[in-house]
Amino acid sequence: MGKLGKKARKFAKKNLPSVLRDRRKKKALFKKRYSSKNVQSNVEDQAKLIDHSNERNTEVEAFEDFSLEAPFMENDCDGVVDSSDSDGYLSEDISNENETESEPGKLLEGDKCPSELMMQNRKIQENLAVQKSKLERLKRKDPSFSKFLEKHKDIEAMQNGAVFSDEDDMSNHGRDSVTEDNQGKNKGRVLTVSAISSWCRLIKEEHKEEAFVCLLNAYRAACHYGTESIGLRFQNAETFCSLIMSVLSEADNILRGFLGLSSSSYKKEAVLELKDTPQWVNVKPLIKSYLRSTLSLLDQVTDSEILAFALTQLRDSLPFFAAFPYLLQRLIKTTIHLWATGGGMLSSASFSIVLDVASIFTTDCFDNCLAKAFVAYLAQSRATDIVNNKHLQFLRNSLVDLCSLDVQKSLSKATVSVRQLAKVLQWGLRTKKKEALQRICSWEYANCINLWVGFIARNVWDYDLQAFFFTMVQLINGVVRLFPGPRYFPLRLNCFQWLNDLSNSTGVFIPITSFVLDVLEYKIVGGRGKPGPTLFFQSVLKLPKSCLKSQTFQDECITSAIEQLSSHFLQWSYHISFPELATVPLIRLKKFNESETKESLCRAVKHLIEQVEKNVDSVQKKRNEVAFSPNDHQSVETFLQFEKSSLSSPFSQYYRSVLDKAALRGSHKNEKISLSRRDKSKRKR
């Protein structure tokens, strides 16, 4: 590369960002070195002149640090912090009104959950000794409780430290010898299915809170199984599953029974009204233990069926979260993560809870849900190639449902988001930098546009979204004009689909035929190439250069263009101005059909031309029979409305066949792509 000329060097010396950074450093040195006010003022004046002369460069630097999540990050916070020092095991007083001196809740618990460090074993054993002495004192004071313990030895085993003491390893390190009695106690710490059944029977038949405490403590140990040391051992996998299923299935009904709430009560106000009652003081630790343990289970389990079942059962207990703001924030965070990263029933069950939380609780919860959901949606959209397009479409539809709960608040966020998108587009149109084009031609940017298009289509008839609609149309047209090359045809076709959706939902005419025909009429330079690899425009935004000369690329362009033209013509096929709308596209289609040599593509284009011409003749005949003038707007709007509602025209049937062929073609391509990915993975192995 040759040397720069004199003018170029002079321009670079004044305007390059590196020169500006050096000058800013020198400016800081000048302030330190010279204490004179005149010198400082001169340096500051010089800095102002530099900043003013390079305002465009600083704008570009600001855009480079831009994030599409910015409008929602201010509400993406966890909010309330848990003020409780409890480890999750029940230690609150759960005594009845007439049991003033007895404390069965405390006696069933330990002061601490055992640490994994063996150095704390001695302290734990001392605490257990204190608890045992309290238990003996309680037996002497309350004979009825002593008789109860004699009947049910499994509960007594839990009270004597079955959950809170480690087994063989801890006992070997913390004690000098192991006696036969201690071995017998260790055997009693193994949880069995019969013990679970006994607790459930006591809870259902006799409404024993003590048995429910034991059940919740065992459930808490099961939910933390594998993440921390617990003193409870499960006899087998069946015992573990039985415990989890029993608590998830029955806990909500049991807690509602203790509080006197009906199972159909789904309002948080009913729970908040009970917060000052004695019943709530006794049941609150039970509710908190159940909710915390279930949230821990959701964080640990990886099986989608278990997670979906747990979420379905937890959904019935949502009103209880009104009393625990910190747990509510944890619930929002966990369910949105499962919604975004899961699939199928798991995503559906997670989002059902998100919708309920956003509608039941305060507006702050709605803001938090919307912010976290939007951030998670963009995070799933940052892939270079969309592997699971169906799941991403589900996320988009779900987020539209969430925004539709409070359209006015969502509209303010959407307006700021689209303004940010427009700034990025303006940056790309002005600079044409590689970084700008990559940011615009990305799934994050495209899915953000797709989200707000769906939001407009869902709510445009019930709310005033006209200004937002026109802003979106201008934004999408700007993206189309920014990428005219054939490598960006997939992105352009997505833009045509968005414009068709906006036009169809609002009834406003948006001209796209000239853009679509540009894709249709693209010719391969130097003749047709090899067949090439399988292309799926719905899963990419930018094509590699090696695909542009393949016959597969040409076929995909023509087929996709025909689909978009058919969708556009269908929307206006019943309008009184359809003959004028189809005149220029028909001329260009006929010209393309004459120059095309491949028979299969000629057949498809010719079929489209025939259907459009038939629809033109049909509309023309109906229009010749009317007696109103074009100025009669009401009559123009009602023209062929009956035929439109019945979708009985030949063009509607033709478009239905186009959709069927597109779905079949997409399924075949998905199979080929999945097979090729399997082959690649096998080769890597």
XYZ file of C-alpha atoms in Angstrom:
685
model
C 0.000 0.000 0.000
C 1.412 3.364 -1.050
C 1.981 6.343 1.167
C -0.880 8.708 1.918
C -0.944 12.052 0.221
C -0.432 15.333 1.984
C -4.145 16.094 2.304
C -4.906 12.578 3.498
C -2.214 12.731 6.165
C -3.496 16.111 7.271
C -7.075 14.792 7.497
C -5.951 11.674 9.382
C -3.931 13.738 11.812
C -7.033 15.751 12.695
C -9.792 13.134 12.606
C -8.495 9.638 13.355
C -9.854 8.197 16.642
C -6.347 7.133 17.700
C -5.138 10.741 17.352
C -8.096 11.922 19.437
C -7.278 9.422 22.168
C -3.653 10.610 22.257
C -4.814 14.200 22.519
C -7.156 13.370 25.375
C -4.235 11.736 27.215
C -2.071 14.786 26.586
C -4.864 16.986 27.839
C -4.869 15.077 31.155
C -1.079 15.462 31.384
C -1.353 19.195 30.737
C -3.797 19.554 33.626
C -1.376 17.815 35.987
C 1.788 19.540 34.781
C 0.595 23.118 34.537
C -1.269 24.764 37.367
C -1.822 28.043 35.598
C -5.472 28.807 34.948
C -4.701 30.264 31.544
C -2.953 27.123 30.391
C -5.799 24.964 31.670
C -8.391 27.108 29.945
C -6.446 26.948 26.675
C -6.271 23.157 26.866
C -9.976 22.922 27.653
C -10.850 25.209 24.748
C -8.721 23.087 22.464
C -10.472 19.924 23.703
C -13.877 21.502 23.067
C -12.888 22.346 19.516
C -11.658 18.797 18.921
C -14.827 17.273 20.379
C -17.037 19.588 18.339
C -15.182 18.936 15.093
C -15.380 15.166 15.635
C -18.942 14.880 16.888
C -19.703 12.219 14.301
C -16.826 10.018 15.454
C -17.933 10.137 19.078
C -21.448 9.198 17.978
C -20.080 6.145 16.213
C -18.156 5.112 19.338
C -21.337 5.477 21.377
C -23.262 3.281 18.930
C -20.597 0.604 19.166
C -21.393 0.219 22.874
C -25.132 0.017 22.159
C -27.268 -2.866 23.494
C -30.771 -3.809 22.359
C -31.578 -4.852 25.940
C -31.084 -1.315 27.269
C -34.806 -0.348 27.423
C -35.517 -3.336 29.668
C -32.397 -3.572 31.805
C -33.640 -1.017 34.334
C -36.427 -3.438 35.340
C -34.304 -6.591 35.133
C -33.404 -6.879 38.804
C -33.971 -9.386 41.550
C -35.365 -6.737 43.866
C -35.998 -7.936 47.407
C -33.255 -9.768 49.291
C -34.088 -12.630 51.612
C -33.745 -11.369 55.171
C -34.097 -14.800 56.755
C -31.049 -16.633 58.044
C -32.859 -19.960 58.048
C -31.373 -22.878 56.180
C -34.783 -24.066 55.070
C -35.490 -26.571 57.835
C -38.465 -25.762 60.009
C -37.505 -24.251 63.354
C -40.435 -21.886 64.058
C -43.004 -22.512 66.812
C -45.903 -24.471 65.298
C -47.764 -25.088 68.574
C -51.523 -24.859 68.894
C -53.264 -22.210 70.944
C -53.721 -24.472 73.982
C -50.124 -25.813 73.865
C -48.306 -22.852 75.303
C -45.332 -24.645 76.775
C -44.807 -27.430 74.257
C -42.655 -26.763 71.207
C -42.944 -29.777 68.907
C -41.842 -27.741 65.901
C -38.518 -26.882 67.473
C -37.977 -30.355 68.773
C -38.434 -31.804 65.325
C -35.687 -29.563 63.969
C -32.034 -28.858 64.617
C -30.493 -25.449 64.944
C -28.303 -25.937 61.907
C -27.960 -28.025 58.811
C -24.698 -30.047 59.085
C -21.744 -28.616 57.280
C -19.563 -30.677 55.036
C -16.573 -29.736 57.132
C -15.738 -32.390 59.673
C -14.464 -29.797 62.120
C -18.038 -28.852 63.009
C -19.091 -32.356 63.958
C -18.489 -31.862 67.682
C -20.591 -28.722 67.755
C -23.398 -30.505 65.964
C -23.357 -33.339 68.440
C -23.562 -30.863 71.316
C -26.604 -29.270 69.729
C -28.198 -32.685 69.342
C -27.621 -33.372 73.025
C -29.365 -30.109 73.932
C -32.293 -31.015 71.707
C -32.575 -34.447 73.303
C -32.682 -32.905 76.768
C -35.456 -30.563 75.623
C -37.335 -33.531 74.237
C -37.124 -35.392 77.559
C -38.336 -32.302 79.403
C -41.226 -31.990 76.970
C -42.201 -35.621 77.508
C -42.455 -35.012 81.247
C -44.531 -31.863 80.834
C -46.870 -33.185 78.134
C -47.885 -36.867 78.632
C -50.134 -36.843 75.543
C -47.191 -35.955 73.352
C -45.148 -38.757 74.942
C -47.884 -41.278 74.119
C -47.967 -39.981 70.561
C -44.229 -40.571 70.202
C -44.531 -44.110 71.510
C -47.159 -44.887 68.876
C -45.180 -43.477 65.982
C -41.514 -44.316 66.252
C -40.733 -43.046 62.730
C -41.557 -39.470 63.758
C -39.425 -39.831 66.856
C -36.529 -40.983 64.679
C -36.817 -37.786 62.660
C -36.963 -35.725 65.842
C -33.829 -37.389 67.194
C -31.769 -36.076 64.306
C -32.602 -38.259 61.306
C -32.475 -35.265 58.963
C -29.887 -33.149 60.640
C -27.095 -35.598 61.476
C -24.629 -37.170 59.059
C -24.327 -40.914 58.809
C -21.344 -43.246 59.017
C -18.608 -40.823 57.869
C -19.586 -38.104 60.318
C -19.971 -40.532 63.197
C -16.586 -42.118 62.498
C -14.791 -38.756 62.551
C -16.660 -37.234 65.436
C -16.870 -40.116 67.894
C -14.267 -42.371 69.415
C -16.378 -45.505 69.255
C -19.584 -46.712 67.704
C -21.886 -48.671 69.954
C -24.676 -50.980 69.032
C -27.236 -48.385 70.094
C -25.823 -45.799 67.714
C -25.866 -48.372 64.925
C -29.507 -48.943 65.646
C -30.207 -45.244 65.441
C -28.387 -45.033 62.107
C -30.635 -47.739 60.763
C -33.632 -45.667 61.857
C -32.458 -42.722 59.775
C -33.201 -44.513 56.506
C -36.443 -43.171 55.042
C -38.865 -45.768 53.700
C -42.085 -45.702 51.717
C -44.013 -46.916 54.765
C -42.839 -43.898 56.795
C -44.029 -41.551 54.071
C -47.375 -43.340 53.905
C -47.688 -43.113 57.689
C -47.076 -39.355 57.652
C -49.580 -38.838 54.851
C -52.191 -40.872 56.726
C -51.691 -38.848 59.904
C -51.996 -35.614 57.974
C -55.176 -36.595 56.126
C -57.011 -38.395 58.909
C -55.861 -36.598 62.066
C -54.555 -33.287 60.588
C -51.277 -33.586 62.502
C -49.008 -30.639 61.881
C -46.092 -32.518 63.457
C -46.290 -35.201 60.773
C -46.453 -32.538 58.070
C -43.349 -30.906 59.554
C -41.490 -34.199 59.267
C -42.712 -34.647 55.707
C -41.560 -31.148 54.727
C -38.148 -31.649 56.324
C -37.674 -34.890 54.402
C -38.881 -33.093 51.252
C -36.362 -30.331 51.864
C -33.580 -32.905 52.182
C -34.713 -34.581 48.940
C -34.776 -31.274 47.047
C -31.174 -30.584 48.128
C -30.023 -34.145 47.551
C -26.556 -34.125 45.984
C -25.869 -30.438 46.606
C -25.141 -30.546 50.345
C -24.577 -33.059 53.112
C -27.763 -34.397 54.630
C -28.248 -36.956 57.343
C -31.231 -38.605 55.677
C -30.809 -41.695 53.504
C -33.459 -42.951 51.104
C -34.109 -46.679 50.980
C -34.316 -46.695 47.177
C -35.300 -44.560 44.186
C -38.948 -45.437 44.706
C -38.855 -43.818 48.151
C -37.325 -40.656 46.763
C -39.916 -40.379 43.982
C -42.785 -41.199 46.343
C -41.732 -38.397 48.692
C -41.458 -35.827 45.911
C -44.764 -36.799 44.297
C -46.638 -36.923 47.607
C -45.565 -33.448 48.728
C -46.099 -31.810 45.322
C -49.548 -33.377 44.977
C -50.879 -32.735 48.483
C -48.973 -29.785 49.991
C -51.193 -27.055 48.549
C -54.429 -28.665 49.770
C -52.924 -29.328 53.214
C -51.715 -25.747 53.619
C -55.064 -24.366 52.491
C -56.775 -26.651 54.992
C -54.610 -25.336 57.839
C -55.489 -21.751 56.846
C -59.149 -22.419 56.113
C -58.875 -21.363 52.448
C -60.929 -23.012 49.747
C -59.110 -24.772 46.934
C -60.830 -22.488 44.394
C -59.493 -19.309 46.028
C -56.834 -17.930 43.694
C -56.515 -14.349 44.938
C -53.475 -13.066 46.758
C -55.680 -10.761 48.849
C -57.099 -13.797 50.646
C -53.592 -14.721 51.789
C -52.612 -11.167 52.726
C -55.716 -10.820 54.897
C -54.565 -13.782 56.996
C -51.091 -12.401 57.724
C -52.102 -10.937 61.098
C -54.013 -13.974 62.338
C -52.672 -16.647 64.750
C -53.292 -19.279 62.075
C -50.809 -17.578 59.788
C -48.124 -17.442 62.488
C -48.298 -21.234 62.829
C -48.562 -22.082 59.130
C -46.145 -19.477 57.721
C -42.969 -21.547 58.297
C -44.635 -24.545 56.658
C -45.532 -22.511 53.575
C -42.082 -20.971 53.338
C -40.350 -24.335 53.679
C -42.494 -25.861 50.929
C -41.978 -22.958 48.525
C -38.226 -22.723 49.113
C -37.707 -26.448 48.743
C -39.718 -26.557 45.508
C -37.712 -23.684 44.036
C -34.521 -25.536 44.926
C -35.926 -28.616 43.214
C -36.570 -26.588 40.055
C -32.959 -25.412 40.100
C -31.512 -28.917 40.527
C -33.646 -31.276 38.448
C -32.886 -31.685 34.739
C -35.675 -34.053 33.690
C -38.259 -32.055 31.735
C -41.242 -34.204 32.796
C -40.492 -33.827 36.507
C -39.984 -30.080 36.068
C -43.257 -29.711 34.162
C -45.147 -31.638 36.877
C -43.562 -29.570 39.667
C -44.446 -26.323 37.907
C -48.017 -27.468 37.326
C -48.461 -28.252 41.019
C -46.676 -25.106 42.164
C -48.993 -22.985 40.040
C -51.846 -23.717 42.476
C -49.782 -22.211 45.318
C -48.982 -18.893 43.594
C -51.093 -16.760 46.015
C -48.806 -17.827 48.876
C -45.873 -16.048 47.184
C -47.537 -12.715 48.002
C -46.216 -13.058 51.570
C -42.639 -13.802 50.414
C -41.390 -11.183 47.897
C -37.899 -12.686 47.732
C -39.262 -16.115 46.830
C -41.489 -14.486 44.223
C -38.438 -12.930 42.547
C -36.716 -16.327 42.594
C -39.795 -17.893 41.028
C -39.829 -15.347 38.195
C -36.147 -15.852 37.489
C -36.373 -19.654 37.526
C -39.530 -19.989 35.434
C -38.341 -17.578 32.752
C -35.070 -19.485 32.484
C -36.972 -22.761 32.056
C -39.336 -21.115 29.555
C -36.480 -19.881 27.384
C -34.178 -22.906 27.573
C -36.719 -25.728 27.805
C -39.142 -26.988 25.228
C -42.563 -28.534 24.787
C -44.562 -28.996 27.979
C -41.807 -27.533 30.152
C -41.817 -24.191 28.340
C -45.621 -24.082 28.342
C -45.883 -24.855 32.060
C -43.194 -22.288 32.897
C -44.822 -19.529 30.889
C -48.229 -20.254 32.418
C -46.735 -19.350 35.795
C -45.101 -16.225 34.334
C -48.445 -15.068 32.920
C -50.219 -15.720 36.221
C -47.564 -13.843 38.198
C -47.717 -10.875 35.825
C -51.528 -10.703 36.036
C -52.057 -11.541 39.738
C -49.374 -9.453 41.427
C -48.358 -5.801 41.254
C -47.240 -3.797 38.235
C -43.653 -4.111 39.424
C -43.935 -7.876 38.934
C -45.235 -7.295 35.414
C -42.276 -5.026 34.657
C -39.858 -7.578 36.066
C -41.424 -10.441 34.103
C -41.408 -8.443 30.884
C -37.803 -7.338 31.343
C -36.465 -10.789 32.150
C -38.506 -12.439 29.391
C -37.280 -9.945 26.782
C -33.654 -10.410 27.850
C -34.039 -14.208 27.745
C -35.680 -13.986 24.298
C -32.782 -11.971 22.913
C -30.289 -14.340 24.543
C -31.850 -17.254 22.657
C -31.701 -15.191 19.456
C -27.950 -14.588 19.510
C -27.092 -17.801 17.679
C -25.497 -17.503 14.249
C -27.812 -20.224 12.906
C -31.253 -20.858 14.331
C -31.451 -24.599 15.000
C -34.921 -24.773 16.578
C -36.959 -22.195 14.709
C -40.219 -23.621 16.075
C -39.145 -23.038 19.697
C -38.058 -19.488 18.929
C -41.424 -18.807 17.322
C -43.088 -20.131 20.481
C -40.989 -17.750 22.592
C -42.014 -14.856 20.356
C -45.736 -15.690 20.582
C -45.472 -16.140 24.347
C -43.782 -12.785 24.782
C -46.509 -11.157 22.666
C -49.092 -12.672 25.041
C -47.206 -11.225 28.005
C -47.033 -7.760 26.415
C -50.747 -7.895 25.665
C -51.580 -8.063 29.399
C -50.705 -4.353 29.726
C -50.553 -2.850 26.242
C -49.961 0.746 27.300
C -46.962 -0.070 29.468
C -45.615 -2.495 26.873
C -46.080 0.113 24.154
C -43.833 2.573 25.989
C -41.108 -0.092 26.239
C -41.623 -1.128 22.629
C -41.325 2.464 21.425
C -37.972 2.874 23.180
C -36.809 -0.478 21.803
C -37.729 0.432 18.220
C -36.057 3.805 18.659
C -32.876 1.964 19.594
C -33.243 -0.272 16.538
C -33.666 2.798 14.363
C -30.487 4.338 15.781
C -28.527 1.220 14.930
C -29.998 1.253 11.415
C -29.138 4.930 11.023
C -25.592 4.169 12.120
C -25.367 1.402 9.510
C -26.814 3.550 6.705
C -24.405 6.381 7.451
C -21.165 4.499 8.058
C -21.637 1.158 6.195
C -19.161 -0.322 8.666
C -18.751 -4.060 8.956
C -19.662 -3.984 12.661
C -22.858 -2.072 11.927
C -23.937 -4.442 9.147
C -23.230 -7.484 11.304
C -25.304 -6.071 14.135
C -28.260 -5.356 11.859
C -27.990 -8.629 9.924
C -28.250 -10.738 13.081
C -30.954 -12.894 14.591
C -31.012 -10.689 17.675
C -31.968 -7.661 15.577
C -34.326 -9.626 13.325
C -36.183 -11.345 16.163
C -36.593 -8.042 17.957
C -38.365 -6.655 14.859
C -40.386 -9.865 14.565
C -41.533 -9.491 18.178
C -42.900 -5.982 17.738
C -44.549 -6.916 14.433
C -46.433 -9.639 16.294
C -47.306 -7.168 19.072
C -48.857 -4.768 16.538
C -50.741 -7.549 14.752
C -52.240 -8.763 18.046
C -53.399 -5.410 19.467
C -53.816 -2.965 16.580
C -57.613 -3.219 16.485
C -58.081 -2.604 20.220
C -55.504 0.144 20.842
C -54.123 3.177 19.056
C -50.876 1.846 17.581
C -50.884 3.871 14.360
C -47.715 5.874 15.082
C -45.883 2.760 16.226
C -47.060 0.929 13.092
C -45.673 3.532 10.672
C -42.374 3.603 12.574
C -42.052 -0.152 12.137
C -42.795 0.083 8.404
C -40.070 2.714 7.959
C -37.614 0.621 9.968
C -38.220 -2.533 7.912
C -37.998 -0.628 4.622
C -34.673 0.804 5.783
C -33.337 -2.717 6.445
C -34.467 -3.831 2.974
C -32.671 -0.947 1.283
C -29.521 -1.411 3.344
C -28.928 -4.960 2.038
C -29.564 -5.097 -1.725
C -27.092 -7.899 -2.497
C -28.055 -11.549 -3.184
C -26.249 -12.813 -0.065
C -28.881 -11.032 2.037
C -31.934 -12.433 0.224
C -33.010 -14.479 3.287
C -33.058 -11.310 5.424
C -34.969 -9.418 2.717
C -37.541 -12.207 2.438
C -38.063 -12.048 6.204
C -38.654 -8.306 5.846
C -41.252 -8.969 3.115
C -43.011 -11.389 5.435
C -43.080 -8.795 8.238
C -44.512 -6.167 5.902
C -47.178 -8.614 4.721
C -48.105 -9.389 8.332
C -48.379 -5.687 9.196
C -50.472 -4.982 6.110
C -52.750 -7.945 6.721
C -53.350 -7.071 10.389
C -53.961 -3.338 9.872
C -55.595 -3.265 6.429
C -53.096 -0.640 5.235
C -51.586 -1.165 1.790
C -47.785 -1.594 1.883
C -46.150 -1.942 -1.556
C -43.670 -4.816 -1.625
C -44.063 -6.256 -5.147
C -41.064 -4.357 -6.577
C -38.807 -5.680 -3.806
C -40.026 -9.264 -4.215
C -39.684 -9.193 -8.013
C -36.051 -8.093 -7.620
C -35.412 -11.377 -5.789
C -37.370 -13.324 -8.395
C -35.499 -11.825 -11.347
C -32.012 -12.364 -9.957
C -29.826 -14.105 -12.549
C -26.680 -16.118 -11.944
C -23.741 -14.524 -13.714
C -22.003 -16.915 -16.117
C -24.847 -19.422 -16.439
C -26.260 -21.964 -14.001
C -23.933 -23.684 -11.593
C -23.940 -26.981 -9.759
C -26.958 -28.124 -7.703
C -25.298 -27.017 -4.448
C -26.179 -27.803 -0.809
C -29.667 -27.691 0.676
C -30.712 -24.145 1.564
C -33.371 -23.154 4.065
C -33.940 -19.388 4.002
C -35.982 -19.518 7.244
C -32.930 -20.582 9.277
C -30.295 -18.145 7.910
C -30.042 -14.409 7.258
C -26.868 -14.232 5.191
C -25.619 -16.790 2.685
C -22.008 -17.728 1.929
C -20.612 -16.673 -1.427
C -20.169 -20.289 -2.499
C -23.964 -20.753 -2.638
C -24.740 -17.824 -4.939
C -23.894 -19.632 -8.197
C -25.732 -22.850 -7.375
C -28.968 -23.945 -8.980
C -30.418 -24.615 -5.519
C -30.028 -20.949 -4.608
C -31.855 -19.843 -7.781
C -34.695 -22.280 -7.175
C -35.046 -21.167 -3.554
C -35.171 -17.496 -4.554
C -37.931 -18.092 -7.117
C -39.988 -20.333 -4.846
C -39.762 -17.960 -1.861
C -40.623 -14.963 -4.032
C -43.711 -16.738 -5.377
C -44.845 -17.452 -1.803
C -44.476 -13.804 -0.770
C -46.213 -12.527 -3.919
C -49.076 -14.969 -3.400
C -49.495 -13.791 0.190
C -49.504 -10.158 -0.918
C -51.995 -10.772 -3.746
C -54.290 -12.804 -1.493
C -54.704 -9.922 0.925
C -55.916 -7.591 -1.843
C -57.579 -10.175 -4.102
C -61.046 -9.004 -2.972
C -60.285 -5.290 -3.143
C -61.889 -3.161 -5.837
C -58.482 -1.864 -6.985
C -56.898 -5.286 -7.527
C -56.759 -4.980 -11.355
C -54.612 -1.829 -11.079
C -52.492 -3.323 -8.305
C -51.637 -6.418 -10.389
C -50.887 -4.663 -13.699
C -47.145 -3.968 -13.280
C -46.361 -7.237 -11.448
C -48.061 -9.209 -14.237
C -45.924 -7.485 -16.867
C -42.720 -8.310 -15.021
C -43.826 -11.871 -14.275
C -44.579 -12.538 -17.938
C -41.230 -11.091 -18.940
C -39.440 -13.304 -16.449
C -41.380 -16.364 -17.580
C -40.299 -15.801 -21.178
C -36.618 -15.642 -20.193
C -36.674 -18.603 -17.779
C -35.569 -21.931 -19.258
C -36.095 -24.390 -16.389
C -39.429 -26.092 -16.905
C -40.383 -26.620 -13.252
C -39.844 -22.946 -12.390
C -41.616 -21.793 -15.533
C -44.576 -23.947 -14.573
C -44.790 -22.400 -11.086
C -44.543 -18.817 -12.376
C -47.026 -19.506 -15.153
C -49.492 -20.947 -12.637
C -49.214 -17.781 -10.536
C -49.790 -15.590 -13.607
C -52.902 -17.564 -14.559
C -54.393 -17.300 -11.072
C -53.727 -13.561 -10.846
C -55.284 -12.970 -14.271
C -58.365 -14.995 -13.317
C -58.772 -12.932 -10.154
C -58.330 -9.705 -12.140
C -61.118 -10.725 -14.543
C -63.392 -11.721 -11.663
C -62.910 -8.437 -9.801
C -63.297 -6.468 -13.045
C -66.656 -8.093 -13.790
C -67.951 -7.413 -10.283
C -66.696 -3.856 -10.470
C -68.510 -3.218 -13.772
C -71.794 -4.171 -12.125
C -71.654 -1.673 -9.247
C -73.298 1.743 -9.407
C -71.298 3.729 -6.827
C -68.396 6.047 -7.586
C -64.811 5.669 -6.327
C -65.450 8.541 -3.904
C -67.990 6.449 -1.991
C -65.471 5.036 0.478
C -68.005 3.087 2.515
C -69.220 1.177 -0.520
C -65.645 0.598 -1.660
C -64.768 -0.940 1.717
C -67.760 -3.316 1.619
C -66.990 -4.481 -1.940
C -66.855 -8.327 -2.092
C -66.921 -8.609 1.685
C -69.128 -11.701 1.595
C -66.742 -13.502 -0.761
C -63.797 -12.444 1.406
C -65.356 -13.865 4.569
C -66.051 -17.206 2.874
C -62.646 -17.410 1.115
C -64.326 -19.054 -1.863
C -62.369 -17.416 -4.669
C -60.039 -19.518 -6.865
C -57.034 -17.474 -5.734
C -57.700 -18.391 -2.078
C -57.636 -22.054 -3.002
C -54.434 -21.500 -4.982
C -52.760 -19.833 -2.004
C -53.768 -22.760 0.203
C -51.960 -25.114 -2.162
C -48.885 -22.841 -2.070
C -48.818 -23.055 1.734
C -49.139 -26.849 1.636
C -46.228 -27.144 -0.779
C -44.137 -24.771 1.359
C -44.818 -26.835 4.506
C -43.915 -30.065 2.694
C -40.766 -28.518 1.273
C -39.774 -27.229 4.723
C -40.230 -30.660 6.341
C -38.050 -32.310 3.690
C -35.336 -29.698 4.176
C -35.437 -30.080 7.944
C -34.927 -33.816 7.560
C -31.967 -33.297 5.232
C -30.406 -30.712 7.531
C -30.842 -32.944 10.593
C -29.309 -35.901 8.739
C -26.329 -33.823 7.649
C -25.807 -32.641 11.258
C -25.924 -36.226 12.489
C -23.341 -37.237 9.908
C -21.069 -34.405 10.994
C -21.404 -35.360 14.659
C -20.595 -38.985 13.848
C -17.517 -37.918 11.936
C -16.343 -35.823 14.871
C -16.818 -38.754 17.233
